[in-house]
């Protein structure tokens, strides 16, 4: 029997910067669905990739002094490495700069031109580069981009246009006939009221003001609009219009997509432009567009300029990828915004993972070692508590399936799995195996220990889509090989675990964390420049205190150290910051340029005493504003509780000299 297919995609991300936990969230939820569907017997195809063309990327590359392709190559390598660390099981990674994509986008454009869905005209409107979007005068909000609030530029140029309006009625009908098409439904109402019902204007689908894109074959001074280019990747990657017959077969097999996953800000492109392009190409529409919410930080959406970007690599380095996956899936209700805080991360890691799951495995295996000679005992007579446990297991599996099948309610599915985990701990407390051991009731002891071990097996099976690293570690400690015993279908059956073999108790999977210490260190690691000087110094003191306790500084690789650019800088002028008694503004001569740094040294130095001093500048820190004053770097100082001394250079050396 052939397996049913399931095609799922993430957005293809812009490789203009390192990705953050928002991107990691989208990719993790998509991966979890893909893994779940595979376990449920589907032939899954999971696509992710990068959206590499457009003015934004070209400008970014230029400012980094690079050609666009080598520039994005570096970032794409970082993105692939991140997905590998997060255990993302994609089947294909498409880059829009690949030949297989370019030729098919050109074929698509040509076909739409030939059938007069696209025509050549003139465009005048407002363009927002960060959003790669055009707006009409009336759509602007206070003269700025209605999406990101950024500045827009007036553009008038020859352009190709897509007759979107021609398909609007058909699309509205499609929405009506397929209530499941846009999820959550609130987004559908928004699309109808804001865009479709007022009437669709023709969409400008080419640009002439830059050349980093796919050339329009008939008129190569135009490049294809980046959204037409990007959305097409969902079909070019499958083999649509490919010369290769096998690839065309693959397209026929997997299209239409079952779900396109993304966050809410790009729903418009996926629920209006994309279906209309597909209608024009006579292709079926994707079955579902699922728009999740944003991962926010306390001060709103993450952005480089706010300095509140959370790098998933930092969290994976410290806690492992499954801890991060668990947190994202458990803490953010799918479809809604969720606020990422270090406190909530710590709670999940300490309570759910260390106290509940980690502890269940550790204490169970420790008791098997102590009471059962380290072997899985054979189950004896089953009594009421075991029957209740088995019934609960069945219910939990049904609940997980219900939450995951169509709603993708990860949070709900994990909460259901945790019912089992918590019940495991409660069952141990109530059955008190230590007392059974003491009383010499070996039959009952064997049944109790077996029941917990078997429940842990069931938990490990159910956890696989969510925490793909953890399940195999549990199997190893339980002494079982993956196979029938770890199949999804057997999860709900109590008593499947073989007995008689030796377990292999290992390290605790999720050690308990010292919350204060972790938060202090994470704050420093993630955003050294975003904390206020007071906070930063508190964090510093905290980190120093922790270091003293352990007797060593946490170790870094030489590569980490060389990331910091230290230069000799001479103070040209210094003055106080109004209403900030700790801060001084320094103007520094760094040899090839001058710059301004704000430093918290006013208690220890008068402005006059600093003039002419040669200090050590951290030259490549992100700029920050302190009390409203721009600071481009930081100068080094040694400090104790009541003293602070600037680090200066002992002999005269040219300003700008490197310190290493
Ligand atoms: O829009 N919270 O790429 P992009 C949750 N190239 N998800 C977030 C997020 C956050 N704070 N920030 C980003 C593009 N995302 C286009 C897509 S598709 C044909 C072209 C995720 O790099 C979320 O999925 O700006 C969002 O829709 C996507 O990254 C935007 O990624």
mmCIF file of C-alpha atoms in Angstrom, residues 180-528:
data_model
loop_
_atom_site.group_PDB
_atom_site.id
_atom_site.type_symbol
_atom_site.label_atom_id
_atom_site.label_comp_id
_atom_site.label_asym_id
_atom_site.label_seq_id
_atom_site.Cartn_x
_atom_site.Cartn_y
_atom_site.Cartn_z
ATOM 1 C CA UNK A 180 -9.715 25.278 6.983
ATOM 2 C CA UNK A 181 -7.529 27.107 4.419
ATOM 3 C CA UNK A 182 -6.349 29.942 6.679
ATOM 4 C CA UNK A 183 -5.548 29.189 10.305
ATOM 5 C CA UNK A 184 -6.203 30.776 12.729
ATOM 6 C CA UNK A 185 -9.482 31.982 11.176
ATOM 7 C CA UNK A 186 -9.050 35.514 12.488
ATOM 8 C CA UNK A 187 -6.407 36.003 9.788
ATOM 9 C CA UNK A 188 -8.952 35.175 7.107
ATOM 10 C CA UNK A 189 -11.249 37.964 8.242
ATOM 11 C CA UNK A 190 -8.312 40.355 8.194
ATOM 12 C CA UNK A 191 -7.381 39.372 4.626
ATOM 13 C CA UNK A 192 -10.946 39.717 3.404
ATOM 14 C CA UNK A 193 -11.629 43.052 5.051
ATOM 15 C CA UNK A 194 -8.286 44.714 4.484
ATOM 16 C CA UNK A 195 -7.376 43.490 1.033
ATOM 17 C CA UNK A 196 -9.846 41.360 -0.902
ATOM 18 C CA UNK A 197 -13.169 43.085 -0.330
ATOM 19 C CA UNK A 198 -11.843 46.638 -0.981
ATOM 20 C CA UNK A 199 -10.580 45.292 -4.355
ATOM 21 C CA UNK A 200 -7.170 44.061 -5.405
ATOM 22 C CA UNK A 201 -4.906 46.345 -7.370
ATOM 23 C CA UNK A 202 -2.558 44.995 -10.000
ATOM 24 C CA UNK A 203 0.692 43.960 -8.369
ATOM 25 C CA UNK A 204 4.041 45.249 -9.564
ATOM 26 C CA UNK A 205 6.108 42.127 -10.171
ATOM 27 C CA UNK A 206 9.442 43.408 -11.471
ATOM 28 C CA UNK A 207 12.089 45.956 -10.484
ATOM 29 C CA UNK A 208 14.690 47.878 -12.451
ATOM 30 C CA UNK A 209 16.462 49.830 -9.701
ATOM 31 C CA UNK A 210 18.731 46.972 -8.679
ATOM 32 C CA UNK A 211 19.922 43.801 -10.348
ATOM 33 C CA UNK A 212 20.261 41.228 -7.555
ATOM 34 C CA UNK A 213 17.444 38.984 -8.650
ATOM 35 C CA UNK A 214 16.228 36.652 -11.369
ATOM 36 C CA UNK A 215 16.219 38.519 -14.716
ATOM 37 C CA UNK A 216 12.955 38.684 -16.642
ATOM 38 C CA UNK A 217 13.970 36.591 -19.677
ATOM 39 C CA UNK A 218 12.178 38.833 -22.198
ATOM 40 C CA UNK A 219 13.578 42.055 -20.730
ATOM 41 C CA UNK A 220 16.652 41.438 -18.554
ATOM 42 C CA UNK A 221 16.938 44.983 -17.256
ATOM 43 C CA UNK A 222 14.057 43.901 -14.999
ATOM 44 C CA UNK A 223 14.406 41.400 -12.185
ATOM 45 C CA UNK A 224 11.457 39.382 -10.898
ATOM 46 C CA UNK A 225 9.832 40.794 -7.735
ATOM 47 C CA UNK A 226 11.336 38.987 -4.778
ATOM 48 C CA UNK A 227 8.008 37.659 -3.463
ATOM 49 C CA UNK A 228 7.113 36.008 -6.792
ATOM 50 C CA UNK A 229 10.621 34.549 -6.789
ATOM 51 C CA UNK A 230 10.383 33.368 -3.156
ATOM 52 C CA UNK A 231 6.867 31.900 -3.176
ATOM 53 C CA UNK A 232 7.661 29.911 -6.310
ATOM 54 C CA UNK A 233 10.318 28.016 -4.346
ATOM 55 C CA UNK A 234 7.531 25.908 -2.829
ATOM 56 C CA UNK A 235 7.023 24.347 -6.264
ATOM 57 C CA UNK A 236 10.401 24.784 -7.976
ATOM 58 C CA UNK A 237 12.011 22.744 -5.199
ATOM 59 C CA UNK A 238 9.629 19.868 -5.902
ATOM 60 C CA UNK A 239 10.440 19.764 -9.604
ATOM 61 C CA UNK A 240 7.623 21.790 -11.177
ATOM 62 C CA UNK A 241 8.302 22.313 -14.908
ATOM 63 C CA UNK A 242 11.587 20.466 -14.532
ATOM 64 C CA UNK A 243 13.246 18.885 -17.562
ATOM 65 C CA UNK A 244 13.750 15.788 -15.432
ATOM 66 C CA UNK A 245 10.816 13.406 -15.589
ATOM 67 C CA UNK A 246 11.488 11.886 -12.173
ATOM 68 C CA UNK A 247 11.366 15.344 -10.605
ATOM 69 C CA UNK A 248 8.114 16.145 -12.376
ATOM 70 C CA UNK A 249 6.773 12.917 -10.881
ATOM 71 C CA UNK A 250 7.837 14.105 -7.461
ATOM 72 C CA UNK A 251 5.962 17.350 -8.017
ATOM 73 C CA UNK A 252 2.833 15.456 -9.041
ATOM 74 C CA UNK A 253 3.147 13.328 -5.945
ATOM 75 C CA UNK A 254 3.570 16.053 -3.328
ATOM 76 C CA UNK A 255 1.731 19.081 -4.678
ATOM 77 C CA UNK A 256 -0.501 20.628 -3.312
ATOM 78 C CA UNK A 257 1.262 21.353 -0.039
ATOM 79 C CA UNK A 258 -0.526 20.240 3.094
ATOM 80 C CA UNK A 259 0.681 23.153 5.229
ATOM 81 C CA UNK A 260 2.740 26.284 4.709
ATOM 82 C CA UNK A 261 3.895 27.409 8.164
ATOM 83 C CA UNK A 262 4.856 31.025 8.869
ATOM 84 C CA UNK A 263 4.254 33.928 11.238
ATOM 85 C CA UNK A 264 1.400 36.325 10.814
ATOM 86 C CA UNK A 265 3.252 39.176 9.065
ATOM 87 C CA UNK A 266 3.602 37.289 5.782
ATOM 88 C CA UNK A 267 0.125 35.773 5.641
ATOM 89 C CA UNK A 268 -0.945 38.345 3.050
ATOM 90 C CA UNK A 269 1.621 37.048 0.567
ATOM 91 C CA UNK A 270 0.649 33.437 1.187
ATOM 92 C CA UNK A 271 -3.118 33.788 1.190
ATOM 93 C CA UNK A 272 -3.541 36.315 -1.629
ATOM 94 C CA UNK A 273 -0.588 36.495 -4.026
ATOM 95 C CA UNK A 274 0.429 32.857 -3.793
ATOM 96 C CA UNK A 275 -3.017 31.318 -4.417
ATOM 97 C CA UNK A 276 -3.565 33.734 -7.297
ATOM 98 C CA UNK A 277 -0.255 32.794 -8.928
ATOM 99 C CA UNK A 278 -1.229 29.136 -8.563
ATOM 100 C CA UNK A 279 -4.682 29.757 -10.037
ATOM 101 C CA UNK A 280 -3.072 31.474 -13.005
ATOM 102 C CA UNK A 281 -0.803 28.449 -13.445
ATOM 103 C CA UNK A 282 -3.806 26.098 -13.219
ATOM 104 C CA UNK A 283 -2.364 24.430 -10.151
ATOM 105 C CA UNK A 284 -4.251 23.332 -7.039
ATOM 106 C CA UNK A 285 -3.912 25.569 -3.979
ATOM 107 C CA UNK A 286 -2.127 24.564 -0.774
ATOM 108 C CA UNK A 287 -4.470 22.915 1.695
ATOM 109 C CA UNK A 288 -3.566 25.141 4.606
ATOM 110 C CA UNK A 289 -1.722 28.307 5.532
ATOM 111 C CA UNK A 290 -0.881 28.215 9.228
ATOM 112 C CA UNK A 291 0.129 31.538 10.719
ATOM 113 C CA UNK A 292 1.639 31.346 14.158
ATOM 114 C CA UNK A 293 2.284 34.290 16.428
ATOM 115 C CA UNK A 294 5.522 36.047 17.237
ATOM 116 C CA UNK A 295 8.102 35.163 19.808
ATOM 117 C CA UNK A 296 8.471 38.467 21.587
ATOM 118 C CA UNK A 297 10.820 39.696 24.254
ATOM 119 C CA UNK A 298 9.710 41.886 27.145
ATOM 120 C CA UNK A 299 10.301 44.981 25.045
ATOM 121 C CA UNK A 300 8.417 43.747 21.976
ATOM 122 C CA UNK A 301 9.448 42.150 18.692
ATOM 123 C CA UNK A 302 13.086 41.200 18.399
ATOM 124 C CA UNK A 303 15.182 43.438 16.221
ATOM 125 C CA UNK A 304 18.865 44.182 15.792
ATOM 126 C CA UNK A 305 18.304 47.883 16.372
ATOM 127 C CA UNK A 306 16.635 47.274 19.742
ATOM 128 C CA UNK A 307 19.477 44.958 20.719
ATOM 129 C CA UNK A 308 17.014 42.355 22.045
ATOM 130 C CA UNK A 309 17.744 39.523 19.634
ATOM 131 C CA UNK A 310 18.039 36.111 21.245
ATOM 132 C CA UNK A 311 20.500 33.835 19.443
ATOM 133 C CA UNK A 312 19.331 30.211 19.615
ATOM 134 C CA UNK A 313 22.952 29.047 19.485
ATOM 135 C CA UNK A 314 23.619 30.558 22.908
ATOM 136 C CA UNK A 315 20.758 28.556 24.403
ATOM 137 C CA UNK A 316 21.683 25.346 22.579
ATOM 138 C CA UNK A 317 25.298 25.688 23.761
ATOM 139 C CA UNK A 318 24.161 25.836 27.361
ATOM 140 C CA UNK A 319 21.132 23.571 27.556
ATOM 141 C CA UNK A 320 21.101 21.429 24.408
ATOM 142 C CA UNK A 321 18.729 21.600 21.482
ATOM 143 C CA UNK A 322 15.921 19.536 23.032
ATOM 144 C CA UNK A 323 15.637 21.892 25.983
ATOM 145 C CA UNK A 324 15.202 24.801 23.587
ATOM 146 C CA UNK A 325 12.735 22.849 21.435
ATOM 147 C CA UNK A 326 10.750 21.851 24.505
ATOM 148 C CA UNK A 327 10.608 25.402 25.764
ATOM 149 C CA UNK A 328 9.458 26.852 22.429
ATOM 150 C CA UNK A 329 6.825 24.184 21.858
ATOM 151 C CA UNK A 330 5.545 24.147 25.431
ATOM 152 C CA UNK A 331 5.580 27.804 26.322
ATOM 153 C CA UNK A 332 4.144 29.469 23.232
ATOM 154 C CA UNK A 333 0.574 28.520 22.319
ATOM 155 C CA UNK A 334 0.630 27.830 18.580
ATOM 156 C CA UNK A 335 -1.113 30.635 16.739
ATOM 157 C CA UNK A 336 -0.593 33.214 19.486
ATOM 158 C CA UNK A 337 2.243 35.526 20.456
ATOM 159 C CA UNK A 338 4.472 34.364 23.289
ATOM 160 C CA UNK A 339 6.931 36.330 25.361
ATOM 161 C CA UNK A 340 10.369 34.828 25.777
ATOM 162 C CA UNK A 341 11.843 35.538 29.178
ATOM 163 C CA UNK A 342 14.826 33.930 30.834
ATOM 164 C CA UNK A 343 12.659 33.349 33.894
ATOM 165 C CA UNK A 344 10.088 31.291 31.984
ATOM 166 C CA UNK A 345 12.865 29.384 30.243
ATOM 167 C CA UNK A 346 14.415 28.549 33.622
ATOM 168 C CA UNK A 347 11.062 27.450 35.010
ATOM 169 C CA UNK A 348 10.438 25.054 32.163
ATOM 170 C CA UNK A 349 13.941 23.630 32.348
ATOM 171 C CA UNK A 350 13.929 23.239 36.098
ATOM 172 C CA UNK A 351 10.352 22.155 36.716
ATOM 173 C CA UNK A 352 9.275 20.221 33.650
ATOM 174 C CA UNK A 353 12.577 18.833 32.458
ATOM 175 C CA UNK A 354 14.740 18.465 35.573
ATOM 176 C CA UNK A 355 12.163 17.874 38.334
ATOM 177 C CA UNK A 356 9.578 15.932 36.372
ATOM 178 C CA UNK A 357 11.122 14.086 33.437
ATOM 179 C CA UNK A 358 14.818 13.942 34.391
ATOM 180 C CA UNK A 359 14.034 13.008 37.953
ATOM 181 C CA UNK A 360 11.556 10.284 36.947
ATOM 182 C CA UNK A 361 14.193 8.550 34.859
ATOM 183 C CA UNK A 362 17.027 9.026 37.363
ATOM 184 C CA UNK A 363 15.203 7.852 40.448
ATOM 185 C CA UNK A 364 13.593 4.906 38.651
ATOM 186 C CA UNK A 365 16.888 3.652 37.275
ATOM 187 C CA UNK A 366 18.609 4.207 40.620
ATOM 188 C CA UNK A 367 15.966 1.999 42.281
ATOM 189 C CA UNK A 368 16.285 -0.658 39.579
ATOM 190 C CA UNK A 369 20.011 -0.728 40.299
ATOM 191 C CA UNK A 370 19.467 -0.929 44.017
ATOM 192 C CA UNK A 371 16.459 -3.210 44.278
ATOM 193 C CA UNK A 372 16.513 -5.271 41.065
ATOM 194 C CA UNK A 373 20.212 -5.926 40.431
ATOM 195 C CA UNK A 374 20.146 -3.410 37.596
ATOM 196 C CA UNK A 375 17.789 -5.492 35.436
ATOM 197 C CA UNK A 376 14.305 -4.792 34.148
ATOM 198 C CA UNK A 377 12.199 -7.105 36.320
ATOM 199 C CA UNK A 378 9.406 -9.248 34.877
ATOM 200 C CA UNK A 379 5.976 -7.839 35.651
ATOM 201 C CA UNK A 380 4.019 -9.900 38.191
ATOM 202 C CA UNK A 381 0.353 -9.645 39.066
ATOM 203 C CA UNK A 382 -1.294 -6.422 37.895
ATOM 204 C CA UNK A 383 -3.504 -4.610 40.408
ATOM 205 C CA UNK A 384 -5.803 -1.605 40.409
ATOM 206 C CA UNK A 385 -3.041 1.100 40.286
ATOM 207 C CA UNK A 386 -1.436 -0.584 37.252
ATOM 208 C CA UNK A 387 -4.800 -0.937 35.500
ATOM 209 C CA UNK A 388 -5.475 2.754 36.119
ATOM 210 C CA UNK A 389 -1.990 3.637 34.824
ATOM 211 C CA UNK A 390 -2.579 1.600 31.645
ATOM 212 C CA UNK A 391 -5.941 3.304 31.085
ATOM 213 C CA UNK A 392 -4.324 6.687 31.524
ATOM 214 C CA UNK A 393 -1.670 5.749 28.989
ATOM 215 C CA UNK A 394 -4.340 4.985 26.392
ATOM 216 C CA UNK A 395 -6.118 8.265 27.087
ATOM 217 C CA UNK A 396 -2.915 10.270 26.882
ATOM 218 C CA UNK A 397 -1.948 8.777 23.517
ATOM 219 C CA UNK A 398 -5.429 9.527 22.167
ATOM 220 C CA UNK A 399 -5.159 13.063 23.490
ATOM 221 C CA UNK A 400 -1.724 13.632 21.951
ATOM 222 C CA UNK A 401 -3.025 12.393 18.593
ATOM 223 C CA UNK A 402 -6.078 14.587 18.840
ATOM 224 C CA UNK A 403 -4.009 17.669 19.659
ATOM 225 C CA UNK A 404 -1.443 16.971 16.942
ATOM 226 C CA UNK A 405 -3.511 15.656 14.036
ATOM 227 C CA UNK A 406 -4.975 18.874 12.731
ATOM 228 C CA UNK A 407 -4.640 21.529 15.353
ATOM 229 C CA UNK A 408 -0.901 21.304 15.886
ATOM 230 C CA UNK A 409 -1.457 22.116 19.524
ATOM 231 C CA UNK A 410 2.078 21.324 20.683
ATOM 232 C CA UNK A 411 1.578 22.883 24.039
ATOM 233 C CA UNK A 412 -1.530 20.751 24.645
ATOM 234 C CA UNK A 413 0.145 17.574 23.401
ATOM 235 C CA UNK A 414 3.144 18.104 25.685
ATOM 236 C CA UNK A 415 0.862 18.895 28.610
ATOM 237 C CA UNK A 416 -0.832 15.538 27.972
ATOM 238 C CA UNK A 417 2.521 13.708 27.893
ATOM 239 C CA UNK A 418 3.455 15.424 31.149
ATOM 240 C CA UNK A 419 0.346 13.949 32.778
ATOM 241 C CA UNK A 420 2.051 10.596 32.312
ATOM 242 C CA UNK A 421 5.400 11.869 33.540
ATOM 243 C CA UNK A 422 3.866 13.372 36.668
ATOM 244 C CA UNK A 423 1.739 10.335 37.264
ATOM 245 C CA UNK A 424 4.909 8.215 37.062
ATOM 246 C CA UNK A 425 6.462 10.233 39.888
ATOM 247 C CA UNK A 426 3.242 10.119 41.902
ATOM 248 C CA UNK A 427 2.890 6.371 41.388
ATOM 249 C CA UNK A 428 6.423 5.839 42.726
ATOM 250 C CA UNK A 429 5.679 7.994 45.771
ATOM 251 C CA UNK A 430 2.480 6.075 46.466
ATOM 252 C CA UNK A 431 3.801 2.579 45.797
ATOM 253 C CA UNK A 432 7.000 3.303 47.783
ATOM 254 C CA UNK A 433 9.255 0.657 46.202
ATOM 255 C CA UNK A 434 11.801 1.217 49.030
ATOM 256 C CA UNK A 435 9.184 -0.011 51.515
ATOM 257 C CA UNK A 436 8.318 -3.009 49.334
ATOM 258 C CA UNK A 437 12.022 -3.809 49.175
ATOM 259 C CA UNK A 438 12.391 -3.524 52.910
ATOM 260 C CA UNK A 439 9.387 -5.752 53.443
ATOM 261 C CA UNK A 440 10.829 -8.301 51.017
ATOM 262 C CA UNK A 441 7.735 -8.124 48.767
ATOM 263 C CA UNK A 442 9.710 -8.885 45.604
ATOM 264 C CA UNK A 443 6.717 -9.728 43.393
ATOM 265 C CA UNK A 444 4.979 -6.454 44.033
ATOM 266 C CA UNK A 445 8.288 -4.575 43.814
ATOM 267 C CA UNK A 446 8.941 -6.124 40.387
ATOM 268 C CA UNK A 447 5.489 -5.125 39.122
ATOM 269 C CA UNK A 448 5.847 -1.565 40.377
ATOM 270 C CA UNK A 449 9.328 -1.054 38.929
ATOM 271 C CA UNK A 450 8.305 -2.643 35.644
ATOM 272 C CA UNK A 451 5.229 -0.434 35.394
ATOM 273 C CA UNK A 452 7.253 2.753 35.809
ATOM 274 C CA UNK A 453 9.921 1.627 33.338
ATOM 275 C CA UNK A 454 7.235 0.751 30.807
ATOM 276 C CA UNK A 455 5.568 4.134 31.297
ATOM 277 C CA UNK A 456 8.937 5.844 30.719
ATOM 278 C CA UNK A 457 9.196 3.870 27.480
ATOM 279 C CA UNK A 458 5.775 5.157 26.408
ATOM 280 C CA UNK A 459 6.773 8.730 27.283
ATOM 281 C CA UNK A 460 9.976 8.384 25.271
ATOM 282 C CA UNK A 461 8.010 7.247 22.223
ATOM 283 C CA UNK A 462 5.545 10.099 22.434
ATOM 284 C CA UNK A 463 8.331 12.620 22.915
ATOM 285 C CA UNK A 464 10.146 11.783 19.692
ATOM 286 C CA UNK A 465 8.618 14.437 17.422
ATOM 287 C CA UNK A 466 9.212 17.113 20.048
ATOM 288 C CA UNK A 467 12.566 16.103 21.545
ATOM 289 C CA UNK A 468 14.321 13.874 19.020
ATOM 290 C CA UNK A 469 17.627 13.741 20.957
ATOM 291 C CA UNK A 470 16.118 12.805 24.290
ATOM 292 C CA UNK A 471 14.156 9.718 23.265
ATOM 293 C CA UNK A 472 17.205 7.715 22.069
ATOM 294 C CA UNK A 473 19.040 8.699 25.250
ATOM 295 C CA UNK A 474 16.181 7.298 27.312
ATOM 296 C CA UNK A 475 16.181 4.060 25.270
ATOM 297 C CA UNK A 476 19.873 3.687 25.853
ATOM 298 C CA UNK A 477 19.434 4.075 29.588
ATOM 299 C CA UNK A 478 16.468 1.670 29.541
ATOM 300 C CA UNK A 479 18.680 -0.792 27.645
ATOM 301 C CA UNK A 480 16.366 -1.104 24.635
ATOM 302 C CA UNK A 481 16.945 -0.840 20.901
ATOM 303 C CA UNK A 482 14.566 1.257 18.812
ATOM 304 C CA UNK A 483 12.105 -0.906 16.884
ATOM 305 C CA UNK A 484 8.668 -2.322 17.553
ATOM 306 C CA UNK A 485 8.952 -1.460 21.228
ATOM 307 C CA UNK A 486 9.435 2.220 20.384
ATOM 308 C CA UNK A 487 6.877 2.455 17.546
ATOM 309 C CA UNK A 488 4.069 4.960 17.827
ATOM 310 C CA UNK A 489 1.412 2.289 17.526
ATOM 311 C CA UNK A 490 2.792 0.492 20.540
ATOM 312 C CA UNK A 491 3.027 3.593 22.722
ATOM 313 C CA UNK A 492 -0.486 3.077 24.051
ATOM 314 C CA UNK A 493 0.034 -0.567 24.940
ATOM 315 C CA UNK A 494 1.140 -1.119 28.513
ATOM 316 C CA UNK A 495 3.455 -4.071 29.164
ATOM 317 C CA UNK A 496 5.410 -3.924 25.877
ATOM 318 C CA UNK A 497 8.830 -3.361 27.450
ATOM 319 C CA UNK A 498 10.956 -6.555 27.405
ATOM 320 C CA UNK A 499 12.339 -7.660 30.763
ATOM 321 C CA UNK A 500 15.427 -9.413 32.073
ATOM 322 C CA UNK A 501 18.025 -7.198 30.415
ATOM 323 C CA UNK A 502 20.388 -4.805 32.160
ATOM 324 C CA UNK A 503 19.655 -1.104 32.234
ATOM 325 C CA UNK A 504 22.379 1.484 31.685
ATOM 326 C CA UNK A 505 21.781 4.349 34.075
ATOM 327 C CA UNK A 506 23.639 7.388 32.802
ATOM 328 C CA UNK A 507 24.068 11.044 33.544
ATOM 329 C CA UNK A 508 20.991 13.014 34.485
ATOM 330 C CA UNK A 509 19.358 14.160 31.234
ATOM 331 C CA UNK A 510 18.383 17.563 32.566
ATOM 332 C CA UNK A 511 20.369 18.717 35.587
ATOM 333 C CA UNK A 512 18.779 21.314 37.864
ATOM 334 C CA UNK A 513 19.964 24.839 37.206
ATOM 335 C CA UNK A 514 20.888 27.612 39.594
ATOM 336 C CA UNK A 515 18.387 30.147 38.279
ATOM 337 C CA UNK A 516 20.064 33.339 39.457
ATOM 338 C CA UNK A 517 23.436 32.306 38.188
ATOM 339 C CA UNK A 518 22.055 31.228 34.825
ATOM 340 C CA UNK A 519 20.059 34.405 34.334
ATOM 341 C CA UNK A 520 23.037 36.579 35.261
ATOM 342 C CA UNK A 521 25.331 34.797 32.861
ATOM 343 C CA UNK A 522 22.789 34.540 30.053
ATOM 344 C CA UNK A 523 22.080 38.250 30.248
ATOM 345 C CA UNK A 524 25.729 38.954 29.752
ATOM 346 C CA UNK A 525 26.133 36.393 26.996
ATOM 347 C CA UNK A 526 23.099 37.394 25.019
ATOM 348 C CA UNK A 527 23.114 41.135 25.130
ATOM 349 C CA UNK A 528 26.124 42.633 26.807
#
